[in-house]
Amino acid sequence: MDNLKVLTIGGSRNIGYYSSMRLLNSGATVTFLLRSPTAFANDQAIQTFVTSGKARLVQGDALVKEDVQRAWTEAGKGDDNRPVDLLVFTVGGTPQFKLTQGFVISPNLVKQALLNCLETLPTPTPKIVTISSTGLTRSSHKNLPLLLKLFYRYFLQVPHKDKCGAEEVLAHCAGWPWDKHDSAGPNILGDGWERRVPTHGWLKSLVVIRPALLTDGSCRADKTTSGKDAYRVRVGDVEGGWTISRKGVAHFLVEAITKHWDNWEGKCVSIAY
């Protein structure tokens, strides 16, 4: 992982943060796009990497395309003149609860931030790992446990619609099939979004991770000798998957995907305990 150049969008906390820390500890240089410049002010672990130059903090908003472009530029800097190797996209927002809608986030936050990243991608195209969710499409929702279906339908309907729109954009870019009945619709996607990205099927270096219901638990994989069997991973959907810790997803993202890219490239995978 030495000298790997990474741009993290959504890395101030949760999966993005835990993944970035693993990457930094593995020798990578990680650039964070942060809305608040004080996000890591009291984080001694990050500050150590900032001092060494391995962590770069760029103030900006992923909803502003020019800010994303600046982050790409900063992430690509270095004496070796190499481009950015990897984008870790984990945007999710801070949800607020409303009685009639469940948990809601800023409208189209994930989809819009993703489009800004795709519109400003440098050349050559870096590898991309994005975090989505189980239960977004009809087939994925069908494989959920009954109680989780009800929970998702009421509490997470709004943020899941946004993530579904992001997945639809990624499916278009990667050339993956997408059922029109699963479309997030014009309220999420907006008009003419296809014109904001290159042609259908152009994006090959992509992995989409669909975690089960996320928890703040520890990483089970760190407690085993090899990490094997600490979680279930399957291309498509994991049947009957209830939960997965954010730290567990970060472990899979770094230890499995980034270190064994050829095994996962071009796939949408689900992960659960």
Short mmCIF file of C-alpha atoms in Angstrom, two decimals:
data_model
loop_
_atom_site.label_atom_id
_atom_site.label_comp_id
_atom_site.label_asym_id
_atom_site.label_seq_id
_atom_site.Cartn_x
_atom_site.Cartn_y
_atom_site.Cartn_z
CA MET A 1 0.00 0.00 0.00
CA ASP A 2 3.06 2.27 0.14
CA ASN A 3 2.72 5.36 -2.08
CA LEU A 4 -0.95 4.65 -2.89
CA LYS A 5 -2.72 7.95 -3.54
CA VAL A 6 -6.27 8.02 -2.22
CA LEU A 7 -9.05 10.60 -2.30
CA THR A 8 -11.71 10.09 0.35
CA ILE A 9 -15.09 11.79 -0.06
CA GLY A 10 -17.18 11.38 3.08
CA GLY A 11 -14.22 10.40 5.26
CA SER A 12 -14.79 12.60 8.30
CA ARG A 13 -16.45 9.72 10.16
CA ASN A 14 -17.85 6.18 9.99
CA ILE A 15 -16.82 3.86 7.13
CA GLY A 16 -14.88 6.54 5.28
CA TYR A 17 -12.90 7.43 8.36
CA TYR A 18 -12.16 3.84 9.42
CA SER A 19 -11.17 2.92 5.84
CA SER A 20 -8.91 5.95 5.56
CA MET A 21 -7.18 5.16 8.84
CA ARG A 22 -6.48 1.61 7.64
CA LEU A 23 -5.10 2.98 4.39
CA LEU A 24 -2.92 5.52 6.20
CA ASN A 25 -1.58 2.87 8.54
CA SER A 26 -0.76 0.77 5.48
CA GLY A 27 1.41 3.53 4.01
CA ALA A 28 -1.05 5.26 1.67
CA THR A 29 -1.37 9.02 1.24
CA VAL A 30 -4.99 10.02 1.83
CA THR A 31 -6.61 13.32 0.88
CA PHE A 32 -9.82 14.22 2.71
CA LEU A 33 -12.43 16.63 1.34
CA LEU A 34 -13.97 18.18 4.46
CA ARG A 35 -16.75 20.72 4.85
CA SER A 36 -15.40 21.68 8.27
CA PRO A 37 -11.65 22.38 8.57
CA THR A 38 -11.85 21.53 12.27
CA ALA A 39 -13.26 18.03 11.75
CA PHE A 40 -9.97 16.45 12.83
CA ALA A 41 -8.73 19.19 15.15
CA ASN A 42 -8.75 16.91 18.18
CA ASP A 43 -7.91 13.69 16.36
CA GLN A 44 -4.30 12.98 17.30
CA ALA A 45 -4.09 9.93 15.03
CA ILE A 46 -5.01 11.98 11.95
CA GLN A 47 -2.87 14.93 13.04
CA THR A 48 0.18 12.68 13.18
CA PHE A 49 -0.37 11.78 9.53
CA VAL A 50 -1.05 15.44 8.64
CA THR A 51 2.30 16.39 10.16
CA SER A 52 4.07 13.69 8.16
CA GLY A 53 2.32 14.77 4.95
CA LYS A 54 0.52 11.45 4.50
CA ALA A 55 -2.91 12.95 5.28
CA ARG A 56 -4.02 16.02 3.35
CA LEU A 57 -7.06 18.04 4.45
CA VAL A 58 -8.93 20.04 1.81
CA GLN A 59 -11.78 22.29 2.90
CA GLY A 60 -14.75 22.06 0.58
CA ASP A 61 -18.18 20.62 -0.11
CA ALA A 62 -18.77 17.56 -2.27
CA LEU A 63 -21.95 19.28 -3.51
CA VAL A 64 -19.76 21.94 -5.15
CA LYS A 65 -18.07 20.64 -8.28
CA GLU A 66 -15.21 23.11 -8.10
CA ASP A 67 -14.41 21.92 -4.57
CA VAL A 68 -14.29 18.32 -5.74
CA GLN A 69 -11.98 19.32 -8.58
CA ARG A 70 -9.61 20.98 -6.09
CA ALA A 71 -9.62 17.82 -4.00
CA TRP A 72 -8.62 15.73 -7.02
CA THR A 73 -5.80 18.18 -7.77
CA GLU A 74 -4.50 18.06 -4.20
CA ALA A 75 -4.75 14.27 -4.06
CA GLY A 76 -2.65 13.98 -7.21
CA LYS A 77 0.25 16.07 -5.96
CA GLY A 78 3.62 14.47 -5.29
CA ASP A 79 7.17 14.17 -6.55
CA ASP A 80 6.44 10.96 -8.47
CA ASN A 81 3.94 12.59 -10.89
CA ARG A 82 1.60 9.63 -10.51
CA PRO A 83 -2.17 10.13 -10.76
CA VAL A 84 -4.67 9.34 -7.99
CA ASP A 85 -4.97 5.58 -7.53
CA LEU A 86 -8.25 5.25 -5.62
CA LEU A 87 -11.46 7.11 -4.78
CA VAL A 88 -13.23 5.99 -1.60
CA PHE A 89 -16.74 7.45 -1.80
CA THR A 90 -18.71 7.02 1.43
CA VAL A 91 -20.99 10.07 1.45
CA GLY A 92 -24.06 9.52 3.59
CA GLY A 93 -24.99 12.67 5.46
CA THR A 94 -26.39 13.10 8.96
CA PRO A 95 -30.05 12.03 8.97
CA GLN A 96 -32.80 13.80 10.87
CA PHE A 97 -35.94 12.00 11.99
CA LYS A 98 -39.37 13.17 10.83
CA LEU A 99 -42.50 11.37 11.97
CA THR A 100 -44.06 11.17 8.51
CA GLN A 101 -40.89 10.37 6.55
CA GLY A 102 -38.56 8.51 8.91
CA PHE A 103 -34.89 9.50 8.66
CA VAL A 104 -34.15 12.10 5.99
CA ILE A 105 -30.96 13.72 4.68
CA SER A 106 -30.30 16.66 2.41
CA PRO A 107 -32.14 16.03 -0.88
CA ASN A 108 -30.06 14.12 -3.41
CA LEU A 109 -26.91 14.47 -1.33
CA VAL A 110 -25.33 11.15 -2.31
CA LYS A 111 -26.36 11.24 -5.96
CA GLN A 112 -25.26 14.85 -6.47
CA ALA A 113 -21.90 14.39 -4.73
CA LEU A 114 -21.27 11.25 -6.79
CA LEU A 115 -22.05 13.02 -10.06
CA ASN A 116 -19.59 15.77 -9.11
CA CYS A 117 -16.90 13.14 -8.53
CA LEU A 118 -17.62 11.42 -11.84
CA GLU A 119 -17.69 14.68 -13.79
CA THR A 120 -14.27 15.69 -12.50
CA LEU A 121 -12.47 12.34 -12.66
CA PRO A 122 -8.82 12.72 -13.63
CA THR A 123 -7.13 10.76 -16.39
CA PRO A 124 -6.25 7.94 -16.15
CA THR A 125 -9.39 6.94 -14.28
CA PRO A 126 -8.67 5.85 -10.69
CA LYS A 127 -10.18 2.81 -9.05
CA ILE A 128 -13.47 3.64 -7.32
CA VAL A 129 -15.09 2.04 -4.27
CA THR A 130 -18.50 3.33 -3.21
CA ILE A 131 -20.73 2.48 -0.26
CA SER A 132 -24.41 1.85 -0.93
CA SER A 133 -26.87 -0.29 1.08
CA THR A 134 -28.81 -3.52 0.95
CA GLY A 135 -32.53 -3.32 0.26
CA LEU A 136 -32.49 -0.58 -2.36
CA THR A 137 -33.81 -2.49 -5.36
CA ARG A 138 -36.83 -4.77 -5.45
CA SER A 139 -34.72 -7.92 -5.63
CA SER A 140 -32.43 -6.74 -2.84
CA HIS A 141 -35.38 -5.73 -0.65
CA LYS A 142 -36.94 -9.15 -1.22
CA ASN A 143 -33.91 -10.86 0.35
CA LEU A 144 -34.08 -8.85 3.57
CA PRO A 145 -35.39 -10.38 6.82
CA LEU A 146 -39.04 -9.39 7.39
CA LEU A 147 -38.42 -7.01 10.29
CA LEU A 148 -35.62 -5.32 8.40
CA LYS A 149 -37.93 -4.83 5.41
CA LEU A 150 -40.37 -2.96 7.64
CA PHE A 151 -37.61 -0.93 9.27
CA TYR A 152 -36.12 0.10 5.92
CA ARG A 153 -39.50 0.89 4.40
CA TYR A 154 -40.47 3.30 7.17
CA PHE A 155 -37.29 4.68 8.70
CA LEU A 156 -34.83 4.72 5.79
CA GLN A 157 -37.05 5.25 2.77
CA VAL A 158 -35.78 8.77 1.96
CA PRO A 159 -31.99 8.21 2.29
CA HIS A 160 -32.34 4.88 0.48
CA LYS A 161 -34.05 6.60 -2.44
CA ASP A 162 -31.02 8.87 -2.74
CA LYS A 163 -28.61 5.92 -2.62
CA CYS A 164 -30.75 4.10 -5.17
CA GLY A 165 -30.31 7.06 -7.50
CA ALA A 166 -26.55 6.91 -6.97
CA GLU A 167 -26.56 3.18 -7.78
CA GLU A 168 -28.54 3.85 -10.95
CA VAL A 169 -25.91 6.35 -12.05
CA LEU A 170 -23.12 3.86 -11.32
CA ALA A 171 -24.94 1.05 -13.15
CA HIS A 172 -25.22 3.31 -16.20
CA CYS A 173 -21.54 4.24 -16.04
CA ALA A 174 -20.39 0.64 -15.52
CA GLY A 175 -22.74 -0.84 -18.12
CA TRP A 176 -24.54 -2.98 -15.55
CA PRO A 177 -28.19 -3.95 -16.10
CA TRP A 178 -30.72 -1.82 -14.23
CA ASP A 179 -34.43 -2.59 -13.96
CA LYS A 180 -36.44 0.49 -14.89
CA HIS A 181 -38.86 -0.37 -12.10
CA ASP A 182 -36.03 0.31 -9.62
CA SER A 183 -35.38 3.80 -10.95
CA ALA A 184 -35.15 6.51 -8.30
CA GLY A 185 -37.14 8.78 -10.62
CA PRO A 186 -36.67 12.36 -11.86
CA ASN A 187 -37.09 13.88 -8.39
CA ILE A 188 -33.82 12.23 -7.38
CA LEU A 189 -31.96 11.89 -10.67
CA GLY A 190 -32.99 15.17 -12.25
CA ASP A 191 -33.21 15.83 -15.98
CA GLY A 192 -30.29 15.08 -18.26
CA TRP A 193 -28.05 13.46 -15.67
CA GLU A 194 -26.72 11.06 -18.33
CA ARG A 195 -25.11 14.02 -20.11
CA ARG A 196 -23.01 14.75 -17.02
CA VAL A 197 -21.07 11.48 -17.33
CA PRO A 198 -19.32 9.75 -20.25
CA THR A 199 -21.02 7.10 -22.34
CA HIS A 200 -22.79 4.02 -21.02
CA GLY A 201 -20.36 1.33 -19.85
CA TRP A 202 -17.21 3.45 -19.75
CA LEU A 203 -16.43 2.90 -16.06
CA LYS A 204 -14.66 -0.42 -15.46
CA SER A 205 -12.57 0.08 -12.30
CA LEU A 206 -15.51 0.13 -9.89
CA VAL A 207 -16.68 -1.79 -6.83
CA VAL A 208 -20.00 -1.07 -5.09
CA ILE A 209 -20.42 -2.33 -1.53
CA ARG A 210 -23.92 -2.89 -0.16
CA PRO A 211 -23.68 -3.25 3.63
CA ALA A 212 -26.49 -4.60 5.78
CA LEU A 213 -27.85 -2.39 8.58
CA LEU A 214 -24.80 -0.59 9.94
CA THR A 215 -23.76 -0.70 13.59
CA ASP A 216 -21.02 0.89 15.67
CA GLY A 217 -19.67 -2.45 16.85
CA SER A 218 -16.08 -3.62 16.71
CA CYS A 219 -14.47 -5.26 13.70
CA ARG A 220 -14.82 -9.02 14.09
CA ALA A 221 -12.22 -9.62 11.39
CA ASP A 222 -9.54 -8.01 13.56
CA LYS A 223 -10.20 -10.61 16.23
CA THR A 224 -9.46 -13.60 14.00
CA THR A 225 -6.17 -14.88 12.66
CA SER A 226 -6.95 -14.26 9.01
CA GLY A 227 -10.23 -12.34 9.02
CA LYS A 228 -11.82 -15.24 7.15
CA ASP A 229 -15.47 -15.93 7.89
CA ALA A 230 -15.75 -12.77 10.00
CA TYR A 231 -18.52 -11.63 7.65
CA ARG A 232 -20.45 -12.93 4.65
CA VAL A 233 -19.79 -11.37 1.26
CA ARG A 234 -21.66 -12.20 -1.90
CA VAL A 235 -21.89 -10.73 -5.39
CA GLY A 236 -25.42 -9.38 -5.58
CA ASP A 237 -27.33 -9.90 -2.33
CA VAL A 238 -26.60 -11.65 0.94
CA GLU A 239 -29.76 -13.49 1.90
CA GLY A 240 -30.95 -12.97 5.46
CA GLY A 241 -28.25 -10.45 6.33
CA TRP A 242 -29.17 -8.36 9.37
CA THR A 243 -26.26 -6.13 10.39
CA ILE A 244 -22.60 -5.35 9.81
CA SER A 245 -20.34 -2.99 11.75
CA ARG A 246 -18.93 0.06 10.03
CA LYS A 247 -15.46 -1.06 11.09
CA GLY A 248 -16.15 -4.46 9.51
CA VAL A 249 -17.05 -2.82 6.19
CA ALA A 250 -13.85 -0.75 6.36
CA HIS A 251 -11.86 -3.93 6.93
CA PHE A 252 -13.39 -5.53 3.84
CA LEU A 253 -12.87 -2.40 1.76
CA VAL A 254 -9.17 -2.16 2.54
CA GLU A 255 -7.98 -5.67 3.35
CA ALA A 256 -10.01 -7.47 0.67
CA ILE A 257 -10.88 -5.05 -2.11
CA THR A 258 -7.91 -2.70 -2.32
CA LYS A 259 -5.36 -5.47 -1.71
CA HIS A 260 -7.01 -7.95 -4.10
CA TRP A 261 -8.55 -5.63 -6.66
CA ASP A 262 -8.67 -8.12 -9.51
CA ASN A 263 -11.01 -10.34 -7.48
CA TRP A 264 -13.60 -7.60 -7.02
CA GLU A 265 -13.33 -5.16 -9.92
CA GLY A 266 -16.58 -4.55 -11.76
CA LYS A 267 -18.75 -6.10 -9.06
CA CYS A 268 -21.56 -5.02 -6.76
CA VAL A 269 -21.24 -7.00 -3.53
CA SER A 270 -23.26 -7.24 -0.32
CA ILE A 271 -21.76 -7.76 3.13
CA ALA A 272 -23.36 -8.85 6.41
CA TYR A 273 -22.69 -10.90 9.50
#
